[in-house]
CSV table of N, CA and C in Angstrom, one decimal:
chain,number,residue,atom,x,y,z
Y,25,MET,N,50.3,147.7,-175.2
Y,25,MET,CA,50.0,146.5,-174.4
Y,25,MET,C,51.1,145.5,-174.6
Y,26,GLU,N,51.5,144.8,-173.5
Y,26,GLU,CA,52.5,143.8,-173.6
Y,26,GLU,C,52.0,142.5,-174.2
Y,27,THR,N,52.9,141.7,-174.8
Y,27,THR,CA,52.5,140.5,-175.6
Y,27,THR,C,51.7,139.6,-174.7
Y,28,HIS,N,52.2,139.3,-173.5
Y,28,HIS,CA,51.5,138.3,-172.6
Y,28,HIS,C,50.1,138.8,-172.2
Y,29,LEU,N,50.0,140.1,-172.0
Y,29,LEU,CA,48.7,140.7,-171.7
Y,29,LEU,C,47.8,140.6,-172.9
Y,30,THR,N,48.3,140.8,-174.1
Y,30,THR,CA,47.5,140.7,-175.3
Y,30,THR,C,46.9,139.3,-175.4
Y,31,LEU,N,47.8,138.3,-175.2
Y,31,LEU,CA,47.3,136.9,-175.3
Y,31,LEU,C,46.2,136.6,-174.3
Y,32,ASN,N,46.4,137.2,-173.1
Y,32,ASN,CA,45.3,137.0,-172.1
Y,32,ASN,C,44.0,137.7,-172.5
Y,33,PHE,N,44.1,138.9,-173.1
Y,33,PHE,CA,43.0,139.6,-173.6
Y,33,PHE,C,42.3,138.9,-174.8
Y,34,LEU,N,43.1,138.4,-175.7
Y,34,LEU,CA,42.6,137.6,-176.8
Y,34,LEU,C,41.9,136.3,-176.3
Y,35,SER,N,42.4,135.7,-175.4
Y,35,SER,CA,41.8,134.5,-174.8
Y,35,SER,C,40.5,134.8,-174.2
Y,36,ALA,N,40.4,135.9,-173.5
Y,36,ALA,CA,39.2,136.4,-172.9
Y,36,ALA,C,38.2,136.8,-173.9
Y,37,TYR,N,38.6,137.4,-175.0
Y,37,TYR,CA,37.8,137.9,-176.1
Y,37,TYR,C,37.0,136.8,-176.7
Y,38,VAL,N,37.7,135.7,-176.9
Y,38,VAL,CA,37.1,134.5,-177.6
Y,38,VAL,C,36.6,133.5,-176.6
Y,39,HIS,N,36.5,133.9,-175.3
Y,39,HIS,CA,36.0,133.1,-174.2
Y,39,HIS,C,36.8,131.8,-174.1
Y,40,HIS,N,38.1,131.9,-174.2
Y,40,HIS,CA,39.0,130.8,-174.1
Y,40,HIS,C,38.7,129.6,-175.1
Y,41,HIS,N,38.3,130.0,-176.2
Y,41,HIS,CA,38.0,129.0,-177.3
Y,41,HIS,C,39.3,128.5,-177.9
Y,42,LYS,N,39.7,127.3,-177.6
Y,42,LYS,CA,41.0,126.8,-178.1
Y,42,LYS,C,41.2,126.8,-179.6
Y,43,TYR,N,40.1,126.6,-180.3
Y,43,TYR,CA,40.2,126.6,-181.8
Y,43,TYR,C,40.9,127.9,-182.3
Y,44,TYR,N,40.3,129.0,-181.9
Y,44,TYR,CA,40.8,130.3,-182.4
Y,44,TYR,C,42.2,130.6,-181.9
Y,45,LEU,N,42.5,130.3,-180.6
Y,45,LEU,CA,43.8,130.6,-180.0
Y,45,LEU,C,44.9,129.7,-180.8
Y,46,GLU,N,44.6,128.5,-181.1
Y,46,GLU,CA,45.5,127.7,-181.8
Y,46,GLU,C,45.7,128.1,-183.3
Y,47,ALA,N,44.6,128.5,-183.9
Y,47,ALA,CA,44.7,129.0,-185.3
Y,47,ALA,C,45.5,130.3,-185.4
Y,48,TRP,N,45.3,131.2,-184.4
Y,48,TRP,CA,46.1,132.4,-184.3
Y,48,TRP,C,47.5,132.2,-184.0
Y,49,ARG,N,47.8,131.2,-183.2
Y,49,ARG,CA,49.3,130.9,-182.9
Y,49,ARG,C,50.0,130.4,-184.1
Y,50,ALA,N,49.3,129.7,-185.0
Y,50,ALA,CA,49.9,129.1,-186.2
Y,50,ALA,C,50.3,130.1,-187.2
Y,51,LYS,N,49.7,131.3,-187.1
Y,51,LYS,CA,50.1,132.4,-188.0
Y,51,LYS,C,50.0,131.9,-189.5
Y,52,GLY,N,49.3,132.7,-190.2
Y,52,GLY,CA,49.1,132.3,-191.6
Y,52,GLY,C,47.6,131.9,-191.9
Y,53,LEU,N,47.3,131.4,-193.0
Y,53,LEU,CA,46.0,131.0,-193.4
Y,53,LEU,C,45.6,129.7,-192.7
Y,54,SER,N,44.4,129.6,-192.2
Y,54,SER,CA,43.8,128.4,-191.7
Y,54,SER,C,42.4,128.3,-192.2
Y,55,TRP,N,41.8,127.1,-192.2
Y,55,TRP,CA,40.5,127.0,-192.7
Y,55,TRP,C,39.5,127.1,-191.5
Y,56,ASN,N,38.4,127.8,-191.8
Y,56,ASN,CA,37.3,128.0,-190.8
Y,56,ASN,C,36.0,127.5,-191.5
Y,57,TRP,N,35.5,126.4,-191.0
Y,57,TRP,CA,34.3,125.8,-191.6
Y,57,TRP,C,33.1,126.7,-191.3
Y,58,GLY,N,33.0,127.3,-190.2
Y,58,GLY,CA,31.9,128.2,-189.8
Y,58,GLY,C,31.8,129.4,-190.8
Y,59,ALA,N,32.9,130.0,-191.1
Y,59,ALA,CA,32.9,131.1,-192.0
Y,59,ALA,C,32.6,130.7,-193.4
Y,60,ALA,N,33.1,129.5,-193.8
Y,60,ALA,CA,32.8,129.0,-195.2
Y,60,ALA,C,31.4,128.6,-195.3
Y,61,LEU,N,30.8,128.0,-194.4
Y,61,LEU,CA,29.4,127.5,-194.5
Y,61,LEU,C,28.3,128.5,-194.2
Y,62,PHE,N,28.6,129.4,-193.3
Y,62,PHE,CA,27.6,130.3,-192.9
Y,62,PHE,C,27.8,131.8,-193.3
Y,63,GLY,N,29.0,132.1,-193.9
Y,63,GLY,CA,29.2,133.4,-194.5
Y,63,GLY,C,28.9,134.5,-193.7
Y,64,VAL,N,28.0,135.4,-194.2
Y,64,VAL,CA,27.7,136.7,-193.5
Y,64,VAL,C,27.2,136.4,-192.1
Y,65,ALA,N,26.5,135.4,-191.9
Y,65,ALA,CA,25.9,135.1,-190.5
Y,65,ALA,C,27.1,134.8,-189.6
Y,66,TRP,N,28.1,134.1,-190.0
Y,66,TRP,CA,29.3,133.9,-189.1
Y,66,TRP,C,29.9,135.2,-188.8
Y,67,PHE,N,30.1,136.1,-189.7
Y,67,PHE,CA,30.7,137.4,-189.4
Y,67,PHE,C,29.9,138.1,-188.4
Y,68,ALA,N,28.6,138.1,-188.5
Y,68,ALA,CA,27.7,138.8,-187.6
Y,68,ALA,C,27.8,138.1,-186.2
Y,69,TYR,N,27.8,136.8,-186.2
Y,69,TYR,CA,27.8,136.0,-185.0
Y,69,TYR,C,29.1,136.4,-184.2
Y,70,ARG,N,30.2,136.6,-184.9
Y,70,ARG,CA,31.5,136.9,-184.3
Y,70,ARG,C,31.7,138.4,-184.0
Y,71,LYS,N,30.6,139.1,-184.2
Y,71,LYS,CA,30.6,140.6,-183.9
Y,71,LYS,C,31.5,141.4,-184.9
Y,72,MET,N,31.6,140.9,-186.1
Y,72,MET,CA,32.3,141.6,-187.1
Y,72,MET,C,31.3,142.2,-188.1
Y,73,TYR,N,30.6,143.2,-187.6
Y,73,TYR,CA,29.5,143.8,-188.3
Y,73,TYR,C,29.9,144.6,-189.5
Y,74,GLY,N,31.1,145.2,-189.5
Y,74,GLY,CA,31.6,145.9,-190.6
Y,74,GLY,C,31.8,144.9,-191.8
Y,75,TRP,N,32.4,143.8,-191.5
Y,75,TRP,CA,32.6,142.8,-192.6
Y,75,TRP,C,31.3,142.3,-193.1
Y,76,ALA,N,30.3,142.1,-192.2
Y,76,ALA,CA,29.0,141.6,-192.6
Y,76,ALA,C,28.4,142.6,-193.6
Y,77,THR,N,28.5,143.9,-193.3
Y,77,THR,CA,27.9,144.9,-194.1
Y,77,THR,C,28.6,145.0,-195.5
Y,78,VAL,N,29.9,144.9,-195.5
Y,78,VAL,CA,30.7,144.9,-196.7
Y,78,VAL,C,30.3,143.7,-197.6
Y,79,ILE,N,30.1,142.5,-197.0
Y,79,ILE,CA,29.7,141.3,-197.7
Y,79,ILE,C,28.3,141.5,-198.4
Y,80,TYR,N,27.4,142.1,-197.6
Y,80,TYR,CA,26.1,142.4,-198.2
Y,80,TYR,C,26.2,143.4,-199.4
Y,81,LEU,N,27.0,144.4,-199.2
Y,81,LEU,CA,27.1,145.4,-200.3
Y,81,LEU,C,27.7,144.8,-201.5
Y,82,VAL,N,28.7,143.9,-201.3
Y,82,VAL,CA,29.4,143.2,-202.5
Y,82,VAL,C,28.4,142.3,-203.2
Y,83,ASN,N,27.6,141.6,-202.4
Y,83,ASN,CA,26.6,140.7,-203.0
Y,83,ASN,C,25.5,141.5,-203.7
Y,84,LEU,N,25.1,142.6,-203.2
Y,84,LEU,CA,24.1,143.4,-203.9
Y,84,LEU,C,24.7,144.0,-205.2
Y,85,PHE,N,26.0,144.4,-205.1
Y,85,PHE,CA,26.6,144.9,-206.3
Y,85,PHE,C,26.7,143.8,-207.4
Y,86,VAL,N,27.2,142.7,-207.0
Y,86,VAL,CA,27.3,141.6,-208.0
Y,86,VAL,C,25.9,141.2,-208.5
Y,87,GLY,N,24.9,141.1,-207.7
Y,87,GLY,CA,23.6,140.8,-208.1
Y,87,GLY,C,23.1,141.8,-209.1
Y,88,PHE,N,23.3,143.1,-208.8
Y,88,PHE,CA,22.8,144.2,-209.8
Y,88,PHE,C,23.6,144.1,-211.1
Y,89,ALA,N,24.9,143.9,-211.0
Y,89,ALA,CA,25.8,143.8,-212.2
Y,89,ALA,C,25.4,142.7,-213.0
Y,90,LEU,N,25.1,141.5,-212.5
Y,90,LEU,CA,24.7,140.4,-213.3
Y,90,LEU,C,23.3,140.7,-213.9
Y,91,GLY,N,22.4,141.3,-213.1
Y,91,GLY,CA,21.1,141.7,-213.6
Y,91,GLY,C,21.2,142.6,-214.8
Y,92,ALA,N,22.1,143.6,-214.7
Y,92,ALA,CA,22.3,144.5,-215.8
Y,92,ALA,C,22.8,143.9,-217.1
Y,93,MET,N,23.4,142.7,-216.9
Y,93,MET,CA,24.0,142.0,-218.1
Y,93,MET,C,22.9,141.3,-218.9
Y,94,ALA,N,21.6,141.4,-218.4
Y,94,ALA,CA,20.5,140.8,-219.0
Y,94,ALA,C,20.7,139.3,-219.4
Y,95,LEU,N,21.3,138.6,-218.4
Y,95,LEU,CA,21.4,137.1,-218.6
Y,95,LEU,C,20.1,136.4,-218.4
Y,96,ASP,N,20.0,135.3,-219.0
Y,96,ASP,CA,18.8,134.5,-218.8
Y,96,ASP,C,18.8,133.9,-217.4
Y,97,ASP,N,17.7,133.5,-216.8
Y,97,ASP,CA,17.7,133.1,-215.4
Y,97,ASP,C,18.7,132.0,-215.1
Y,98,ALA,N,18.8,131.0,-216.0
Y,98,ALA,CA,19.6,129.8,-215.7
Y,98,ALA,C,21.1,130.3,-215.7
Y,99,THR,N,21.5,131.1,-216.6
Y,99,THR,CA,22.9,131.6,-216.6
Y,99,THR,C,23.2,132.5,-215.4
Y,100,PHE,N,22.2,133.4,-215.1
Y,100,PHE,CA,22.4,134.2,-213.9
Y,100,PHE,C,22.6,133.4,-212.7
Y,101,ASN,N,21.8,132.3,-212.5
Y,101,ASN,CA,21.9,131.5,-211.3
Y,101,ASN,C,23.2,130.7,-211.3
Y,102,GLU,N,23.7,130.2,-212.5
Y,102,GLU,CA,24.9,129.5,-212.5
Y,102,GLU,C,26.1,130.4,-212.2
Y,103,VAL,N,26.1,131.6,-212.7
Y,103,VAL,CA,27.2,132.6,-212.4
Y,103,VAL,C,27.2,133.0,-211.0
Y,104,TYR,N,26.0,133.2,-210.4
Y,104,TYR,CA,25.9,133.7,-209.0
Y,104,TYR,C,26.3,132.5,-208.1
Y,105,ILE,N,26.0,131.3,-208.4
Y,105,ILE,CA,26.4,130.2,-207.6
Y,105,ILE,C,27.9,130.0,-207.6
Y,106,LEU,N,28.5,130.2,-208.8
Y,106,LEU,CA,30.0,130.1,-208.8
Y,106,LEU,C,30.6,131.3,-208.0
Y,107,PHE,N,30.0,132.5,-208.1
Y,107,PHE,CA,30.5,133.6,-207.3
Y,107,PHE,C,30.3,133.2,-205.8
Y,108,ALA,N,29.2,132.7,-205.4
Y,108,ALA,CA,29.0,132.4,-204.0
Y,108,ALA,C,29.9,131.3,-203.5
Y,109,LEU,N,30.2,130.3,-204.3
Y,109,LEU,CA,31.2,129.3,-203.9
Y,109,LEU,C,32.6,129.9,-203.8
Y,110,PHE,N,33.0,130.7,-204.7
Y,110,PHE,CA,34.3,131.4,-204.6
Y,110,PHE,C,34.3,132.2,-203.3
Y,111,GLN,N,33.3,133.0,-203.1
Y,111,GLN,CA,33.2,133.8,-201.9
Y,111,GLN,C,33.3,133.0,-200.6
Y,112,ARG,N,32.6,131.9,-200.5
Y,112,ARG,CA,32.7,131.0,-199.4
Y,112,ARG,C,34.1,130.4,-199.2
Y,113,ALA,N,34.8,130.1,-200.2
Y,113,ALA,CA,36.1,129.6,-200.1
Y,113,ALA,C,37.0,130.7,-199.5
Y,114,ILE,N,36.8,131.9,-200.0
Y,114,ILE,CA,37.6,133.1,-199.4
Y,114,ILE,C,37.3,133.3,-198.0
Y,115,PHE,N,36.0,133.2,-197.6
Y,115,PHE,CA,35.6,133.3,-196.2
Y,115,PHE,C,36.3,132.2,-195.3
Y,116,GLY,N,36.3,131.0,-195.8
Y,116,GLY,CA,36.9,129.9,-195.1
Y,116,GLY,C,38.4,130.1,-194.9
Y,117,LEU,N,39.1,130.6,-195.9
Y,117,LEU,CA,40.5,130.8,-195.8
Y,117,LEU,C,40.9,132.0,-195.0
Y,118,THR,N,40.1,133.0,-195.0
Y,118,THR,CA,40.5,134.3,-194.3
Y,118,THR,C,39.7,134.6,-193.0
Y,119,GLY,N,38.7,133.7,-192.7
Y,119,GLY,CA,37.9,134.0,-191.5
Y,119,GLY,C,38.7,134.1,-190.2
Y,120,ASN,N,39.6,133.2,-190.0
Y,120,ASN,CA,40.3,133.2,-188.7
Y,120,ASN,C,41.2,134.5,-188.7
Y,121,PHE,N,41.8,134.8,-189.8
Y,121,PHE,CA,42.7,136.0,-189.8
Y,121,PHE,C,41.9,137.2,-189.6
Y,122,LEU,N,40.8,137.4,-190.3
Y,122,LEU,CA,39.9,138.6,-190.1
Y,122,LEU,C,39.4,138.7,-188.7
Y,123,TYR,N,39.1,137.5,-188.1
Y,123,TYR,CA,38.6,137.5,-186.7
Y,123,TYR,C,39.7,138.0,-185.7
Y,124,TYR,N,40.9,137.5,-186.0
Y,124,TYR,CA,42.1,138.0,-185.2
Y,124,TYR,C,42.3,139.5,-185.3
Y,125,VAL,N,42.3,140.0,-186.5
Y,125,VAL,CA,42.5,141.4,-186.8
Y,125,VAL,C,41.4,142.2,-186.1
Y,126,SER,N,40.2,141.8,-186.2
Y,126,SER,CA,39.1,142.4,-185.5
Y,126,SER,C,39.2,142.4,-184.0
Y,127,ALA,N,39.6,141.3,-183.5
Y,127,ALA,CA,39.7,141.2,-182.0
Y,127,ALA,C,40.8,142.1,-181.5
Y,128,VAL,N,42.0,142.1,-182.1
Y,128,VAL,CA,43.1,142.9,-181.7
Y,128,VAL,C,42.7,144.4,-181.8
Y,129,ARG,N,42.1,144.8,-182.9
Y,129,ARG,CA,41.7,146.2,-183.1
Y,129,ARG,C,40.7,146.6,-182.0
Y,130,LYS,N,39.7,145.8,-181.7
Y,130,LYS,CA,38.7,146.1,-180.7
Y,130,LYS,C,39.4,146.2,-179.3
Y,131,ILE,N,40.3,145.3,-179.0
Y,131,ILE,CA,40.9,145.3,-177.7
Y,131,ILE,C,41.8,146.5,-177.6
Y,132,LYS,N,42.6,146.8,-178.6
Y,132,LYS,CA,43.4,148.0,-178.5
Y,132,LYS,C,42.6,149.3,-178.4
Y,133,LYS,N,41.5,149.4,-179.2
Y,133,LYS,CA,40.7,150.6,-179.1
Y,133,LYS,C,40.1,150.7,-177.7
Y,134,ALA,N,39.6,149.6,-177.1
Y,134,ALA,CA,39.0,149.7,-175.8
Y,134,ALA,C,40.1,150.0,-174.8
Y,135,HIS,N,41.3,149.5,-174.9
Y,135,HIS,CA,42.4,149.8,-174.0
Y,135,HIS,C,42.8,151.2,-174.1
Y,136,SER,N,42.8,151.8,-175.3
Y,136,SER,CA,43.2,153.2,-175.5
Y,136,SER,C,42.2,154.1,-174.8
Y,137,LYS,N,40.9,153.7,-174.7
Y,137,LYS,CA,39.9,154.5,-174.0
Y,137,LYS,C,39.9,154.3,-172.5
Y,138,ASN,N,40.4,153.1,-172.1
Y,138,ASN,CA,40.4,152.8,-170.7
Y,138,ASN,C,41.7,151.9,-170.4
Y,139,ALA,N,42.7,152.6,-169.9
Y,139,ALA,CA,44.0,151.9,-169.7
Y,139,ALA,C,43.8,150.8,-168.6
Y,140,MET,N,42.8,150.9,-167.8
Y,140,MET,CA,42.5,149.9,-166.8
Y,140,MET,C,41.6,148.8,-167.3
Y,141,LEU,N,41.5,148.6,-168.6
Y,141,LEU,CA,40.7,147.6,-169.1
Y,141,LEU,C,41.1,146.2,-168.5
Y,142,ASP,N,40.1,145.5,-168.0
Y,142,ASP,CA,40.4,144.2,-167.4
Y,142,ASP,C,39.9,143.1,-168.3
Y,143,ILE,N,40.2,141.9,-167.8
Y,143,ILE,CA,39.9,140.7,-168.6
Y,143,ILE,C,38.3,140.5,-168.7
Y,144,GLU,N,37.6,140.8,-167.7
Y,144,GLU,CA,36.1,140.7,-167.7
Y,144,GLU,C,35.5,141.7,-168.7
Y,145,ASP,N,36.1,142.9,-168.7
Y,145,ASP,CA,35.6,143.9,-169.7
Y,145,ASP,C,35.8,143.4,-171.2
Y,146,THR,N,37.0,142.8,-171.3
Y,146,THR,CA,37.4,142.2,-172.7
Y,146,THR,C,36.5,141.1,-173.0
Y,147,ARG,N,36.1,140.2,-172.0
Y,147,ARG,CA,35.2,139.1,-172.2
Y,147,ARG,C,33.9,139.6,-172.8
Y,148,LYS,N,33.4,140.7,-172.2
Y,148,LYS,CA,32.1,141.3,-172.6
Y,148,LYS,C,32.2,141.9,-174.0
Y,149,LEU,N,33.3,142.5,-174.3
Y,149,LEU,CA,33.6,143.1,-175.6
Y,149,LEU,C,33.5,142.0,-176.7
Y,150,GLY,N,34.1,140.8,-176.4
Y,150,GLY,CA,34.2,139.8,-177.4
Y,150,GLY,C,33.0,138.9,-177.4
Y,151,GLY,N,33.2,137.6,-177.6
Y,151,GLY,CA,32.2,136.6,-177.6
Y,151,GLY,C,31.4,136.6,-178.9
Y,152,VAL,N,30.1,136.2,-178.7
Y,152,VAL,CA,29.3,136.1,-179.9
Y,152,VAL,C,28.0,136.9,-179.8
Y,153,SER,N,27.3,137.0,-180.9
Y,153,SER,CA,26.1,137.8,-181.0
Y,153,SER,C,25.0,137.0,-181.7
Y,154,VAL,N,24.1,136.5,-180.9
Y,154,VAL,CA,22.9,135.9,-181.5
Y,154,VAL,C,22.1,136.9,-182.2
Y,155,ARG,N,22.0,138.1,-181.6
Y,155,ARG,CA,21.2,139.2,-182.2
Y,155,ARG,C,21.7,139.5,-183.6
Y,156,GLY,N,23.1,139.4,-183.8
Y,156,GLY,CA,23.6,139.6,-185.2
Y,156,GLY,C,23.1,138.6,-186.2
Y,157,VAL,N,23.0,137.4,-185.7
Y,157,VAL,CA,22.5,136.3,-186.6
Y,157,VAL,C,21.0,136.6,-186.9
Y,158,VAL,N,20.3,137.0,-185.9
Y,158,VAL,CA,18.8,137.3,-186.1
Y,158,VAL,C,18.7,138.4,-187.1
Y,159,VAL,N,19.5,139.4,-187.0
Y,159,VAL,CA,19.5,140.5,-188.0
Y,159,VAL,C,19.8,140.0,-189.4
Y,160,VAL,N,20.8,139.2,-189.5
Y,160,VAL,CA,21.1,138.6,-190.8
Y,160,VAL,C,20.0,137.8,-191.4
Y,161,VAL,N,19.3,137.0,-190.6
Y,161,VAL,CA,18.2,136.2,-191.1
Y,161,VAL,C,17.0,137.2,-191.5
Y,162,LEU,N,16.8,138.2,-190.7
Y,162,LEU,CA,15.7,139.2,-191.1
Y,162,LEU,C,16.1,139.9,-192.4
Y,163,VAL,N,17.3,140.3,-192.5
Y,163,VAL,CA,17.7,141.0,-193.8
Y,163,VAL,C,17.6,140.1,-195.0
Y,164,ASN,N,18.0,138.8,-194.8
Y,164,ASN,CA,17.8,137.8,-195.9
Y,164,ASN,C,16.4,137.6,-196.3
Y,165,ILE,N,15.5,137.6,-195.3
Y,165,ILE,CA,14.1,137.5,-195.5
Y,165,ILE,C,13.6,138.7,-196.3
Y,166,GLY,N,14.0,139.9,-195.8
Y,166,GLY,CA,13.7,141.1,-196.5
Y,166,GLY,C,14.1,141.1,-198.0
Y,167,PHE,N,15.4,140.7,-198.2
Y,167,PHE,CA,15.9,140.7,-199.6
Y,167,PHE,C,15.1,139.7,-200.4
Y,168,SER,N,14.7,138.5,-199.8
Y,168,SER,CA,13.9,137.5,-200.6
Y,168,SER,C,12.5,138.1,-200.9
Y,169,LEU,N,11.9,138.8,-200.0
Y,169,LEU,CA,10.6,139.4,-200.3
Y,169,LEU,C,10.7,140.4,-201.3
Y,170,LEU,N,11.7,141.3,-201.2
Y,170,LEU,CA,12.0,142.3,-202.3
Y,170,LEU,C,12.2,141.7,-203.6
Y,171,ASP,N,12.9,140.6,-203.7
Y,171,ASP,CA,13.2,139.9,-204.9
Y,171,ASP,C,11.9,139.4,-205.5
Y,172,VAL,N,11.0,138.8,-204.7
Y,172,VAL,CA,9.7,138.3,-205.1
Y,172,VAL,C,8.9,139.4,-205.7
Y,173,LEU,N,8.8,140.5,-204.9
Y,173,LEU,CA,8.0,141.7,-205.4
Y,173,LEU,C,8.5,142.2,-206.7
Y,174,LEU,N,9.8,142.3,-206.9
Y,174,LEU,CA,10.4,142.9,-208.1
Y,174,LEU,C,10.3,142.0,-209.3
Y,175,THR,N,10.3,140.7,-209.1
Y,175,THR,CA,10.3,139.8,-210.2
Y,175,THR,C,8.9,139.2,-210.6
Y,176,SER,N,7.9,139.6,-209.8
Y,176,SER,CA,6.6,139.1,-210.1
Y,176,SER,C,5.8,140.1,-210.9
């Protein structure tokens, strides 16, 4: 795909959202408050389901690892809060880059399957997913219920 076509497709993918287009033009790390504040929900909202899944798996692993250390509740909570803050800082710093990589990968994959991929098809491919956020909320509720059942 030619560069100017790729820019048009990226613009359509993010629904002409200036914030992302400017962040991607700057090249390098930029801060994303949505990714930092909302974490896994932001990744799901931006249709980066693979990253959302990886984040859940990492959080589960860290939770189990800390649980296996037999820390008292206060220490466990302090360590997990520090981990969560570190994680959110990483999301804030890398969110725009990961979104760019995801967008380019999806556009190229769709283009390889359909050489006649147009801007409207790309627009449908990108955008946001409210369903993804609903799934994240439901999974979080499920984990909270499981935690209550296991600790009571």
